[in-house]
XYZ file of C-alpha atoms in Angstrom:
613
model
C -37.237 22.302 -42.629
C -34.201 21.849 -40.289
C -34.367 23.371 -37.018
C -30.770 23.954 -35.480
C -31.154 24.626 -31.377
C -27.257 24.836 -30.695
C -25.864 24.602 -27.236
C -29.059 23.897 -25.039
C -29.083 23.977 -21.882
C -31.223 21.536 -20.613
C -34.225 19.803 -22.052
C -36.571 22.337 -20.285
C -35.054 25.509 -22.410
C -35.080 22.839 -25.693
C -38.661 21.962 -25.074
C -41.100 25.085 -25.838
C -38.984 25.307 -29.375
C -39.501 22.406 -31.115
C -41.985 22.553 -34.477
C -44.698 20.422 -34.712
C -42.828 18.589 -38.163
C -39.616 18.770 -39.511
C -36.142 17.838 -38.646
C -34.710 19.270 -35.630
C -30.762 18.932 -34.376
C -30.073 19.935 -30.758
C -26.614 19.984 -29.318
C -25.765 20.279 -25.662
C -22.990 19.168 -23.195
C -25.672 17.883 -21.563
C -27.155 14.324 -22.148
C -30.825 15.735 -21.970
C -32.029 12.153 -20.942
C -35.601 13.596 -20.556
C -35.908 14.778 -23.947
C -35.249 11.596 -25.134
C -37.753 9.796 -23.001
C -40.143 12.073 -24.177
C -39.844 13.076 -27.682
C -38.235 9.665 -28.772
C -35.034 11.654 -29.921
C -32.123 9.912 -30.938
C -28.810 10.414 -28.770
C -25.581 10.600 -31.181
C -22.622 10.873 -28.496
C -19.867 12.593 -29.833
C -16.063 11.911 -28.361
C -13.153 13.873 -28.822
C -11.633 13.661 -32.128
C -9.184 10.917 -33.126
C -5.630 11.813 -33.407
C -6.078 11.612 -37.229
C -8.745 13.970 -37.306
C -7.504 16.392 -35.245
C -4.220 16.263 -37.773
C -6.057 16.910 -40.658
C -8.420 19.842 -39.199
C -4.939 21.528 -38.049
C -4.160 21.136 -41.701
C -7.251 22.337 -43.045
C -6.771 25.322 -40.903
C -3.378 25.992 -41.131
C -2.184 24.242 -44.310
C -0.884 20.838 -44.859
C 2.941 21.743 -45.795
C 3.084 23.556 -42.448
C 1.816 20.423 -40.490
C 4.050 17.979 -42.660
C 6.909 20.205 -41.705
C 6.210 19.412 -38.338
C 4.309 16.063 -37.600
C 5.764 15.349 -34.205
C 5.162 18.559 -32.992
C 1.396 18.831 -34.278
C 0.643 15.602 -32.659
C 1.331 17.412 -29.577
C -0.257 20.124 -30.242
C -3.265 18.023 -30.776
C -2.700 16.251 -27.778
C -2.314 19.295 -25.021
C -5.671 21.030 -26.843
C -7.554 17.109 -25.567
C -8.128 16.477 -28.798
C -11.010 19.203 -28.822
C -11.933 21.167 -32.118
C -12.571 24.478 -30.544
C -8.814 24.336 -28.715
C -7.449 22.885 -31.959
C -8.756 26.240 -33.934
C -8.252 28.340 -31.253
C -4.297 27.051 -30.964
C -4.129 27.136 -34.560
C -5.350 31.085 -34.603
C -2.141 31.709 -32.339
C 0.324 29.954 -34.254
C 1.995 33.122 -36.094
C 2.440 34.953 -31.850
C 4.173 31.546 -31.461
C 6.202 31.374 -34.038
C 6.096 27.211 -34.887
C 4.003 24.056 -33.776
C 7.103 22.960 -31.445
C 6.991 26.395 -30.149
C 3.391 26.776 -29.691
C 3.233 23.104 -27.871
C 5.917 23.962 -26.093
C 4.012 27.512 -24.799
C 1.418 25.423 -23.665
C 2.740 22.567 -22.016
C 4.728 24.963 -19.693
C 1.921 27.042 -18.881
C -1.962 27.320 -18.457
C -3.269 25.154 -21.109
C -6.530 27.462 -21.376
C -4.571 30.856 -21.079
C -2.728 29.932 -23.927
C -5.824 29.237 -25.755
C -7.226 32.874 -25.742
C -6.826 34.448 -29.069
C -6.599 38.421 -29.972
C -6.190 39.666 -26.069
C -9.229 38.016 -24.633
C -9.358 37.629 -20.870
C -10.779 34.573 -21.262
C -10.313 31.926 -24.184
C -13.675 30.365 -25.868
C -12.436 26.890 -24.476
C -13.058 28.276 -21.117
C -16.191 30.442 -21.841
C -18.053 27.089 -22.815
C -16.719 25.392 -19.649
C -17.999 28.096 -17.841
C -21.676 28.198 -19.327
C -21.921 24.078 -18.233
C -20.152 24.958 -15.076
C -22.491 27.587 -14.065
C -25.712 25.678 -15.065
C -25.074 23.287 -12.490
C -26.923 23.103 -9.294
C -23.970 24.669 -6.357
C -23.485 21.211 -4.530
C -22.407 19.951 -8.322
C -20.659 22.763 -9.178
C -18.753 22.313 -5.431
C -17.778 18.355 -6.522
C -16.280 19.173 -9.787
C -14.115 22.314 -8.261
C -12.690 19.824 -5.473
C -12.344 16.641 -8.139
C -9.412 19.285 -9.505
C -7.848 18.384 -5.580
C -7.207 14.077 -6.501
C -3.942 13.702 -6.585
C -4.005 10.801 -9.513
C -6.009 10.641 -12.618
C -9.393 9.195 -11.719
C -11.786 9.080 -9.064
C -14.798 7.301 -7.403
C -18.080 7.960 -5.629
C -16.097 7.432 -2.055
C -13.409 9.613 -2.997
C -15.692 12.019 -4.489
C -17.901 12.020 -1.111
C -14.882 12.518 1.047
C -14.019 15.742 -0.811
C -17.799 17.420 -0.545
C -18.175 15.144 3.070
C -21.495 13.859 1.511
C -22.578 10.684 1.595
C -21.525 7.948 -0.965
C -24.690 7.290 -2.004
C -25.300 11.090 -3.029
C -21.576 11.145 -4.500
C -22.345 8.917 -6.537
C -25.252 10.607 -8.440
C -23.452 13.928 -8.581
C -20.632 12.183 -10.886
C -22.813 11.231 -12.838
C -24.609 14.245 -13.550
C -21.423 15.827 -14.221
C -21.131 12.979 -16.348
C -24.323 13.407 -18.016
C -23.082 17.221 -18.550
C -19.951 16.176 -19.756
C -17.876 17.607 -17.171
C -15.935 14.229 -16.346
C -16.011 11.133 -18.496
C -17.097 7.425 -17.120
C -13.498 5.749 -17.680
C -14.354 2.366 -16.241
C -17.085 1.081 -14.025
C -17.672 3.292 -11.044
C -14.246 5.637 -11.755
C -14.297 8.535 -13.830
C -11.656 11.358 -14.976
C -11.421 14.610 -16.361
C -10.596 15.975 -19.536
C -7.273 17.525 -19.558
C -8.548 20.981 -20.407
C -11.159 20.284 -17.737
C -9.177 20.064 -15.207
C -7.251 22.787 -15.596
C -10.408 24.803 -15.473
C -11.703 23.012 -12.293
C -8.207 23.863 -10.978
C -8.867 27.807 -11.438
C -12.024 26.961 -10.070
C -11.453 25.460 -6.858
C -8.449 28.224 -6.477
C -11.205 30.814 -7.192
C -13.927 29.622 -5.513
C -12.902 27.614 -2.403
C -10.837 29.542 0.808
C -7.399 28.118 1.101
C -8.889 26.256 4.812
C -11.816 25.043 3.082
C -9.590 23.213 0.115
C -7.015 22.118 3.241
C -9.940 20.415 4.651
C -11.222 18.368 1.813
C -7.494 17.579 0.709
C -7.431 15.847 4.596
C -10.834 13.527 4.483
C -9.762 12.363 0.759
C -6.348 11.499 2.375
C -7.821 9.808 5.233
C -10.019 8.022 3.158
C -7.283 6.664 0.879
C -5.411 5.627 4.145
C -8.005 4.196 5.740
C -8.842 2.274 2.982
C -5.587 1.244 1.750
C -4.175 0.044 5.569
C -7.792 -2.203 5.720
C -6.262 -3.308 2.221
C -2.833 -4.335 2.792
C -3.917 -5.554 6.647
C -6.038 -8.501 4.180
C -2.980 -9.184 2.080
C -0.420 -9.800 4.713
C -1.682 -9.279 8.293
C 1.598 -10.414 9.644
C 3.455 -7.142 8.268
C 5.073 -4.795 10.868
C 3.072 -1.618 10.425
C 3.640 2.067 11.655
C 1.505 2.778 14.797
C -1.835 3.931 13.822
C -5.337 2.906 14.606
C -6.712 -0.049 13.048
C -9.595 0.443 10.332
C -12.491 -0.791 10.229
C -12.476 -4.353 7.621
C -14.320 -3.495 4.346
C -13.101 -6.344 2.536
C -14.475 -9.170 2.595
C -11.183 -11.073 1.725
C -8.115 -11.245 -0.222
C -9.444 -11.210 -3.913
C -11.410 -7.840 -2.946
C -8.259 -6.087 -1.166
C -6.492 -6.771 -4.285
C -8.988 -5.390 -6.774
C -9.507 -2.296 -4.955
C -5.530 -1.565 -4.863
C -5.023 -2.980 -8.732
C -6.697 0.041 -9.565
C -6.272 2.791 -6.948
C -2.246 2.444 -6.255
C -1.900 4.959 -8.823
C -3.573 7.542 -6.854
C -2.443 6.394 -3.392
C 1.018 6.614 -4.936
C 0.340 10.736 -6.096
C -1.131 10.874 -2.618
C 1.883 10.008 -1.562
C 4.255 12.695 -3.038
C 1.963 15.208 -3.152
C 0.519 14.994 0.501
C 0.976 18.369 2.189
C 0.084 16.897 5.685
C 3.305 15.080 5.650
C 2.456 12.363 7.898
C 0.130 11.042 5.356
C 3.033 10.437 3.267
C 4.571 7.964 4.743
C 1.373 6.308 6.458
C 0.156 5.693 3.221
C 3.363 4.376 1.760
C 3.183 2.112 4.588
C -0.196 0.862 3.827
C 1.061 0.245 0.265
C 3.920 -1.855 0.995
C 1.899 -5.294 1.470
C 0.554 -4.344 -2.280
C 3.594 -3.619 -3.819
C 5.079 -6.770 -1.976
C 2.335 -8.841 -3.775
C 2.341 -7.650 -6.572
C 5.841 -6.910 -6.887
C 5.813 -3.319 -8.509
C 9.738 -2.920 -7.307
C 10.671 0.149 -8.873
C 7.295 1.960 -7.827
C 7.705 0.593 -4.176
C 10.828 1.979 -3.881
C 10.198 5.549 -5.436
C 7.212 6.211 -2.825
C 9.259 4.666 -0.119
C 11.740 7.476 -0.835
C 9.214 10.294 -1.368
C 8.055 9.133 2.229
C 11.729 8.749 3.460
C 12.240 12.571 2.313
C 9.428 13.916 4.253
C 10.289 11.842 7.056
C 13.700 13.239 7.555
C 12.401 16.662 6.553
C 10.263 16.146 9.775
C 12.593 14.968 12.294
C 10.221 11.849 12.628
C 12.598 8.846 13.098
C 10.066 6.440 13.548
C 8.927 6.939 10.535
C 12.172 6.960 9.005
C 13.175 3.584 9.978
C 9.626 2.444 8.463
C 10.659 3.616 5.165
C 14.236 2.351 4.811
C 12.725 -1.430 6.457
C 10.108 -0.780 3.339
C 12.821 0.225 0.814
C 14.965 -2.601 2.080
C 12.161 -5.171 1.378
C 11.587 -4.118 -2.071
C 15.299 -4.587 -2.442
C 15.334 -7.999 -1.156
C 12.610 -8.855 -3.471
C 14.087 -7.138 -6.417
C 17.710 -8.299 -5.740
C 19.204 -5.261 -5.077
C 20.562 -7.143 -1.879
C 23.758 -4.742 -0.843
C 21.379 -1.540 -0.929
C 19.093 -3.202 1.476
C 21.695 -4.135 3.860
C 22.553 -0.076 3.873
C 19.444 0.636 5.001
C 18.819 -1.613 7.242
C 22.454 -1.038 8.999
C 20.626 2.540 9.369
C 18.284 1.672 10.913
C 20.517 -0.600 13.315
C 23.234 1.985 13.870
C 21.538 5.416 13.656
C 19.340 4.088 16.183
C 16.251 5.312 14.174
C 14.114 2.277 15.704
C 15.430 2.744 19.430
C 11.874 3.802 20.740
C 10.776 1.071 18.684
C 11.011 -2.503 19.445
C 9.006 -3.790 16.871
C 10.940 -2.144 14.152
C 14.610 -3.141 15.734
C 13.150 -6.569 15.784
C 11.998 -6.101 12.396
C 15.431 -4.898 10.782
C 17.143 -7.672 12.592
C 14.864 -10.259 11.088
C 15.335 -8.713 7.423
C 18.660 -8.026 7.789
C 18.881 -12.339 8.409
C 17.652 -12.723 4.927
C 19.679 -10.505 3.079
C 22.652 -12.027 5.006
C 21.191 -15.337 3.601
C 21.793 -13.671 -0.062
C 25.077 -12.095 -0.003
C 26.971 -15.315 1.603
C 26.828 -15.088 5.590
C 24.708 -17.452 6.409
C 25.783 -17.859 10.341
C 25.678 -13.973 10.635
C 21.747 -14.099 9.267
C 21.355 -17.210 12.397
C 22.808 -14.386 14.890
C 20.345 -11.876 13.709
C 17.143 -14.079 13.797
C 18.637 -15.246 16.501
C 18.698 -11.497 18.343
C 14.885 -10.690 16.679
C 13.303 -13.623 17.887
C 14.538 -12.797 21.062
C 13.410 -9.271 21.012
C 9.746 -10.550 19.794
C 9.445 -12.883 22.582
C 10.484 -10.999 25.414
C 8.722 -8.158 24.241
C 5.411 -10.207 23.382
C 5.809 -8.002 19.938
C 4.682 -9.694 16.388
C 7.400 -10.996 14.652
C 7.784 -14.431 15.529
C 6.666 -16.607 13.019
C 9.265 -14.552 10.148
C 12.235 -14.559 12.778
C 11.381 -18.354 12.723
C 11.556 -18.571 9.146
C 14.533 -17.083 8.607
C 16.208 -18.810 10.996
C 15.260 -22.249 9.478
C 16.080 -21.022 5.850
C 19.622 -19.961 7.089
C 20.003 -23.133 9.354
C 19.077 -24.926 6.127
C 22.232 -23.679 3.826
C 24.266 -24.592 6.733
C 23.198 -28.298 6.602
C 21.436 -27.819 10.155
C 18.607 -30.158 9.032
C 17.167 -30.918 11.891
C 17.452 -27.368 13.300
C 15.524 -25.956 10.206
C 12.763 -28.270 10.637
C 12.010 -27.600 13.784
C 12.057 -24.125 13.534
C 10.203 -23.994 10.425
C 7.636 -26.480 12.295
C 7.030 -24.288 14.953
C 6.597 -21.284 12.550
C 3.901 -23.089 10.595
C 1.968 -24.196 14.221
C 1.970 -20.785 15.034
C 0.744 -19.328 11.789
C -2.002 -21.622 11.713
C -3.130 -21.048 15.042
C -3.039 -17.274 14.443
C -4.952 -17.749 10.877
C -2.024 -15.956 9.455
C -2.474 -17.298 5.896
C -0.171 -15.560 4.237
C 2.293 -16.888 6.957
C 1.379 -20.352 6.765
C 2.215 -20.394 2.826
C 5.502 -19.272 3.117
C 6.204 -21.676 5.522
C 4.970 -24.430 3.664
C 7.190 -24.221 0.689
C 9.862 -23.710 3.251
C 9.224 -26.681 5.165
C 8.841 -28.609 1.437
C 12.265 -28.355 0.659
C 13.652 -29.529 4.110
C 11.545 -32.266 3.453
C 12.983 -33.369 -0.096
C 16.857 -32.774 1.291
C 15.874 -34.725 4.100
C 14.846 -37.524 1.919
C 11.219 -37.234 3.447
C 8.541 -38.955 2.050
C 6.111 -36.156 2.755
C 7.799 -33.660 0.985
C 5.639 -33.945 -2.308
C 2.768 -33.627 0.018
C 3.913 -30.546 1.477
C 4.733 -28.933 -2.201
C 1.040 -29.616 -3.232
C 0.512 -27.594 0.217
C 2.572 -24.807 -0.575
C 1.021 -24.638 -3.694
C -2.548 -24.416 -3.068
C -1.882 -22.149 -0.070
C 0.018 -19.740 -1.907
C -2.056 -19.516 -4.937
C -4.989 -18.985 -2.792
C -3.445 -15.792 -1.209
C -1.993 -14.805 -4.811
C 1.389 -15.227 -3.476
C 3.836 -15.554 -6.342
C 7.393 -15.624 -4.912
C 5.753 -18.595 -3.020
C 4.082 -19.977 -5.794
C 7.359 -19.883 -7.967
C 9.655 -21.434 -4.947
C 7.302 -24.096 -4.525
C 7.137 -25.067 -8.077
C 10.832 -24.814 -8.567
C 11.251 -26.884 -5.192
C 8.586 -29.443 -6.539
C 10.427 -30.086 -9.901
C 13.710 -31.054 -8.582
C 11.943 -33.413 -6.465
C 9.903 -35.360 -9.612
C 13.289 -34.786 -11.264
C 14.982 -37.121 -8.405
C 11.862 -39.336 -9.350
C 12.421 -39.867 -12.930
C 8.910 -37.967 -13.437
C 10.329 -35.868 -16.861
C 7.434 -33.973 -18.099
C 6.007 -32.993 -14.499
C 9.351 -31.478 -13.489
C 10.415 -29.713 -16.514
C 6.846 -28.556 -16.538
C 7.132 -26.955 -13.068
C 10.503 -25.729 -13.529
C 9.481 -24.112 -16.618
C 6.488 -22.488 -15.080
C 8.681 -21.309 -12.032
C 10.753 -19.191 -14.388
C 8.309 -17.320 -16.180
C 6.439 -16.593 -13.258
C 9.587 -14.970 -11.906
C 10.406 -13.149 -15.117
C 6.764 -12.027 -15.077
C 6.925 -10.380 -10.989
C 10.573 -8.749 -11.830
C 12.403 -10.819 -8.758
C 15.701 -11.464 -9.544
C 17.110 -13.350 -7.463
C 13.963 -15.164 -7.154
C 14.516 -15.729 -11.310
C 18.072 -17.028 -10.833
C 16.887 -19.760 -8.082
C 14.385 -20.845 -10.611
C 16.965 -20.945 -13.072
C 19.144 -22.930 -11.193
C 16.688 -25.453 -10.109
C 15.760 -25.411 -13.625
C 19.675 -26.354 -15.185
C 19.603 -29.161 -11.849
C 16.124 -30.421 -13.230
C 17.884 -30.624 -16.873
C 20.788 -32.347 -15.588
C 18.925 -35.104 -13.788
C 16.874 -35.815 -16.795
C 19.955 -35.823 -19.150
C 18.836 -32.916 -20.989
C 21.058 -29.756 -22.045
C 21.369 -27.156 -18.673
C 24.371 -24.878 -19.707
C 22.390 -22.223 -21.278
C 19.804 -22.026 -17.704
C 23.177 -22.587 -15.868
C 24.567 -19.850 -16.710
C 21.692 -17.411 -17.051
C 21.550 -17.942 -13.148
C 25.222 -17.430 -12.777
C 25.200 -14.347 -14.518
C 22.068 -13.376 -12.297
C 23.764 -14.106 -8.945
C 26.895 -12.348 -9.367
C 25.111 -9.019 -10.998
C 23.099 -9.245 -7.696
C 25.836 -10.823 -5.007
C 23.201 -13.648 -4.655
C 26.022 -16.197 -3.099
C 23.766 -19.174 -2.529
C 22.783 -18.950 -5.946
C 26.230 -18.710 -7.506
C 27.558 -21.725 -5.707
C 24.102 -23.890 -6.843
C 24.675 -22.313 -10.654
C 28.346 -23.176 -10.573
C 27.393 -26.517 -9.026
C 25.182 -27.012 -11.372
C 27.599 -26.141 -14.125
C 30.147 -28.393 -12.727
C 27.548 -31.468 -12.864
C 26.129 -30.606 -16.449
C 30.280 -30.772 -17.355
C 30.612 -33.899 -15.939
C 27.817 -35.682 -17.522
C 29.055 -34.445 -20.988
C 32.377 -35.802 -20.328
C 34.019 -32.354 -20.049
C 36.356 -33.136 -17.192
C 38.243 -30.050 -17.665
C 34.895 -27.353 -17.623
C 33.124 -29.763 -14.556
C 36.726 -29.316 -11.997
C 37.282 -25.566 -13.449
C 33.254 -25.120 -12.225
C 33.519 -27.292 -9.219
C 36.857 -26.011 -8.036
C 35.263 -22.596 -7.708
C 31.823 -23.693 -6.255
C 33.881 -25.722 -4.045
C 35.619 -22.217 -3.019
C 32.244 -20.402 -2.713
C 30.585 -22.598 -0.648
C 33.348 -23.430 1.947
C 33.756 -19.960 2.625
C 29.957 -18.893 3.362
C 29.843 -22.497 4.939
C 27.049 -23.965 2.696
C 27.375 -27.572 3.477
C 24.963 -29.228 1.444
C 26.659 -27.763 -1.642
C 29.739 -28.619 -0.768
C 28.709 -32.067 0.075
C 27.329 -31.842 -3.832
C 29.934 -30.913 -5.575
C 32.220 -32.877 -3.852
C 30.773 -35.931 -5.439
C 31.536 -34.487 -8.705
C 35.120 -33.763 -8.170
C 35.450 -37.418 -6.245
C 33.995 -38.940 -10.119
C 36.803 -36.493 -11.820
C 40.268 -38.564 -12.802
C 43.346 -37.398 -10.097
């Protein structure tokens, strides 16, 4: 005999049925976890059907030729109903209202997934009749966790953002997913996060609508934000603790260091990102796009750090708050430094100079003057980008603000393309004491690969030391830009040295890792340390040459187009192509005179002094 007990409840309603021999089959949403312990029953999970399945049970419903005549469309189809039989039927039973597949998918992708699943003028559809039987057998504080779930912004969800919705503990979150779990409410997507079903959702949307007052959902919307904020600044603050930062409370630490912070983000930026643009408290928008930015900076997610920056910017100016505005646009105008969008981030940071949307703030003046120094580093001023870092670490030190050790930095990298040596080391010396004495990691690794290359065009013999520096200090902090410019900085060095297969394996590595974090203009300075490193080894450099020449110009990177056309101009010479090496040195020669890079005009003058008159 086979007993069929469809649809049970719980073990407890399963329990006073079953025969004393024979087969029995029991299905439930629930995982009845008792039952098993007890009875020895064997679980046999069942997922939602694979995209080829649900295919062929459209077809079996509805017909293969009219599924073949539309395979694109049914795939969506299957895809809006989750993948779920009972949806799949029921959108199947509606097709002739709906006149196609494309129509029907279209009918409910612009509307109420489950409304459109109700068949022959139900009220309710039989998707959301069976969601309603598992919601209703829970116990009200579940039943309250999987409404406000429908309230995350992004696509999954913890135990801490869970307990900030139902303000319970974490602990106690954290058992209440999974019993929804168990019940099949949510699914376990990785460890410790979970999601919904599509279909689920939607009903846990109509749930929390129906079910929750309007204050009560405002209220759990807030501690979930505050939570992600919280979380996110004590996040970012491990990452870069240097970084200029709206005004705002500090959080409590609950990382315990840089490898943590990082985890946590890798897989919540999605959410915080949602939170971002669909925050109602507006001030959470752009206090959580500020807590982002040392993530995005990191890990160098350009385009997605620049899309919240703007949400943030929007609701900013839609507020009046200026402050805030001027955080956003110094945000925006980091990503574009780091993505070589270099002429864009000089507009907004002009804004921020001449609308006078940081005068209340000295921090962020000082801050805009200090960023606006490197982009004028980029696009071919280098004396104007000494003025500004000149004019922020004045502001910083009268006003006792942070912002010192950068302002330093820039002004040592700018006196550096200048031929100001001397003037770079020091500065950059003074950066790195202060770094170190503040702990400032982060700080101390930039500075390092900074104060590497001053060494090596100085001629000093502690330059390879300092690379090694550099490059333990930046990996250590998972700094990549630094990583990259240390590597690149290192192989011209060992190319000087004769050491072949060290430097072209550092330059080599340089580029990828630039290709791989989407800099630009960090990729054509790799490239065109990569075409010297060729040169000096006597192997061919036109092809990286020129890959970094077409890189600086699309991005206005002038110190790179002068090395790259310097570069070209050598690689000329040493194939005996007089013509190519004066047509390539004549117009670094041009470049570089008029930004006033010295030590590139000092290089390419030797290869137009080896050129016959």
């Amino acid at each position: 005999m086979l007993v069929l007990l469809d649809n049970a409840r719980d073990s407890a309603q399963v329990t006073p049925l079953l025969p004393s021999s024979g087969t029995v089959l029991v299905t439930s949403r629930q995982r009845l976890g008792d039952l098993i312990a007890r009875t020895g029953a064997r679980p046999v999970p069942l997922a939602v059907l694979p995209a080829e399945d649900s295919r062929h049970l459209l077809e079996t419903v509805l017909g293969t030729p009219v599924v073949a005549a539309e395979p694109a469309a049914a795939a969506e189809l299957a895809r809006l109903c989750g993948h779920l039989p009972l949806a799949l039927r029921l959108a199947a039973a509606n097709l002739g209202d709906a006149g196609g597949l494309a129509d029907l998918a279209r009918e409910l992708a612009d509307g109420d997934p489950l409304a459109g699943l109700s068949v022959d003028g139900a009220e309710e559809s039989a998707v959301t009749t069976a969601f309603s039987v598992s919601y209703r057998a829970l116990p009200a504080e579940h039943r309250l966790l999987f409404r406000r779930l429908a309230l995350v912004p992004g696509q999954t969800f913890t135990a801490p953002a869970a307990a900030a919705l139902t303000d319970v503990p974490e602990g106690r979150a954290g058992q209440q997913l999974k019993a929804l779990a168990a019940a099949h409410l949510v699914e376990r997507h990785l460890p410790g996060r979970y999601r919904f079903h599509d279909l689920l959702h939607s009903y846990a949307t109509g749930r929390v609508t129906a079910d929750d007052s309007a204050e009560a959902g405002d209220a759990a919307r807030r501690r979930l934000l505050e939570h992600y904020l919280t979380t996110a600044d004590a996040a970012g603050r491990r990452l870069i603790p240097h970084f200029l930062r709206l005004p705002r409370p500090e959080p409590a630490q609950v990382f315990a260091g840089t490898e943590d912070a990082l985890a946590w983000l890798d897989t919540e930026w999605p959410n915080l990102a949602a939170a971002v643009e669909h925050a109602k408290a507006r001030e959470y928008a752009w206090h959580l796009a500020d807590a982002l930015r040392a993530f995005f900076h990191h890990r160098g997610h350009h385009t997605e750090w620049i899309d919240t920056a703007t949400t943030a910017l929007t609701a900013a100016q839609a507020a009046g708050d200026r402050q805030a505005q001027a955080a956003m646009r110094l945000s925006i105008a980091l990503a574009g430094v780091n993505s070589g969008r270099y002429a864009d981030a000089r507009t907004h940071l002009t804004t921020v100079l001449d609308a006078g949307l940081a005068a209340d703030w000295p921090a962020g003046r000082a801050a805009a003057l200090n960023n606006l120094s490197a982009v004028h580093q980029r696009l071919g001023d280098p004396h104007e980008a000494i003025a500004c870092g000149e004019e922020s670490l004045r502001l910083c030190e009268e006003l006792a603000i942070p912002g010192v050790t950068m302002a330093l930095a820039n002004l040592g990298f700018a006196c550096g393309q200048v031929g100001e040596l001397d003037a770079a080391l020091r500065h950059f010396g003074r950066a790195l004491e202060i770094a170190e004495r503040d702990g400032a990691r982060f700080s101390v690794a930039v500075v390092l690969a900074d104060l590497a290359h001053i060494h090596r065009d100085r001629g000093d013999a502690e330059a390879a030391e300092f690379y090694e520096r550099a490059l333990t200090a930046n990996r250590e902090v998972g700094y990549q830009y630094g990583e990259a410019a240390a590597l690149s900085g290192r192989a011209v060095l060992e190319a000087r040295a004769g050491d072949d297969t060290r430097a072209w394996a550092d330059a080599a590595e340089a580029v990828e890792l630039t290709r791989r974090i989407g800099d630009r203009g960090t990729e054509a300075s790799a490239l065109a340390a990569l075409g010297e490193v060729c040169v000096l080894l006597g192997r061919p450099a036109a092809e990286h040459l020129t890959s970094a020449l077409d890189i600086a110009r699309e991005t206005s990177f002038a110190w790179c187009e002068a090395a790259a056309l310097t570069g070209l101009a050598e690689a000329a010479l040493a194939g005996g192509d007089a013509d190519q090496a004066r047509l390539h040195g004549e117009a670094a020669t041009k470049l570089a005179a008029r930004a006033g890079y010295r030590p590139l005009e000092t290089r390419v003058a030797r290869v137009l002094a080896k050129l016959p008159a």
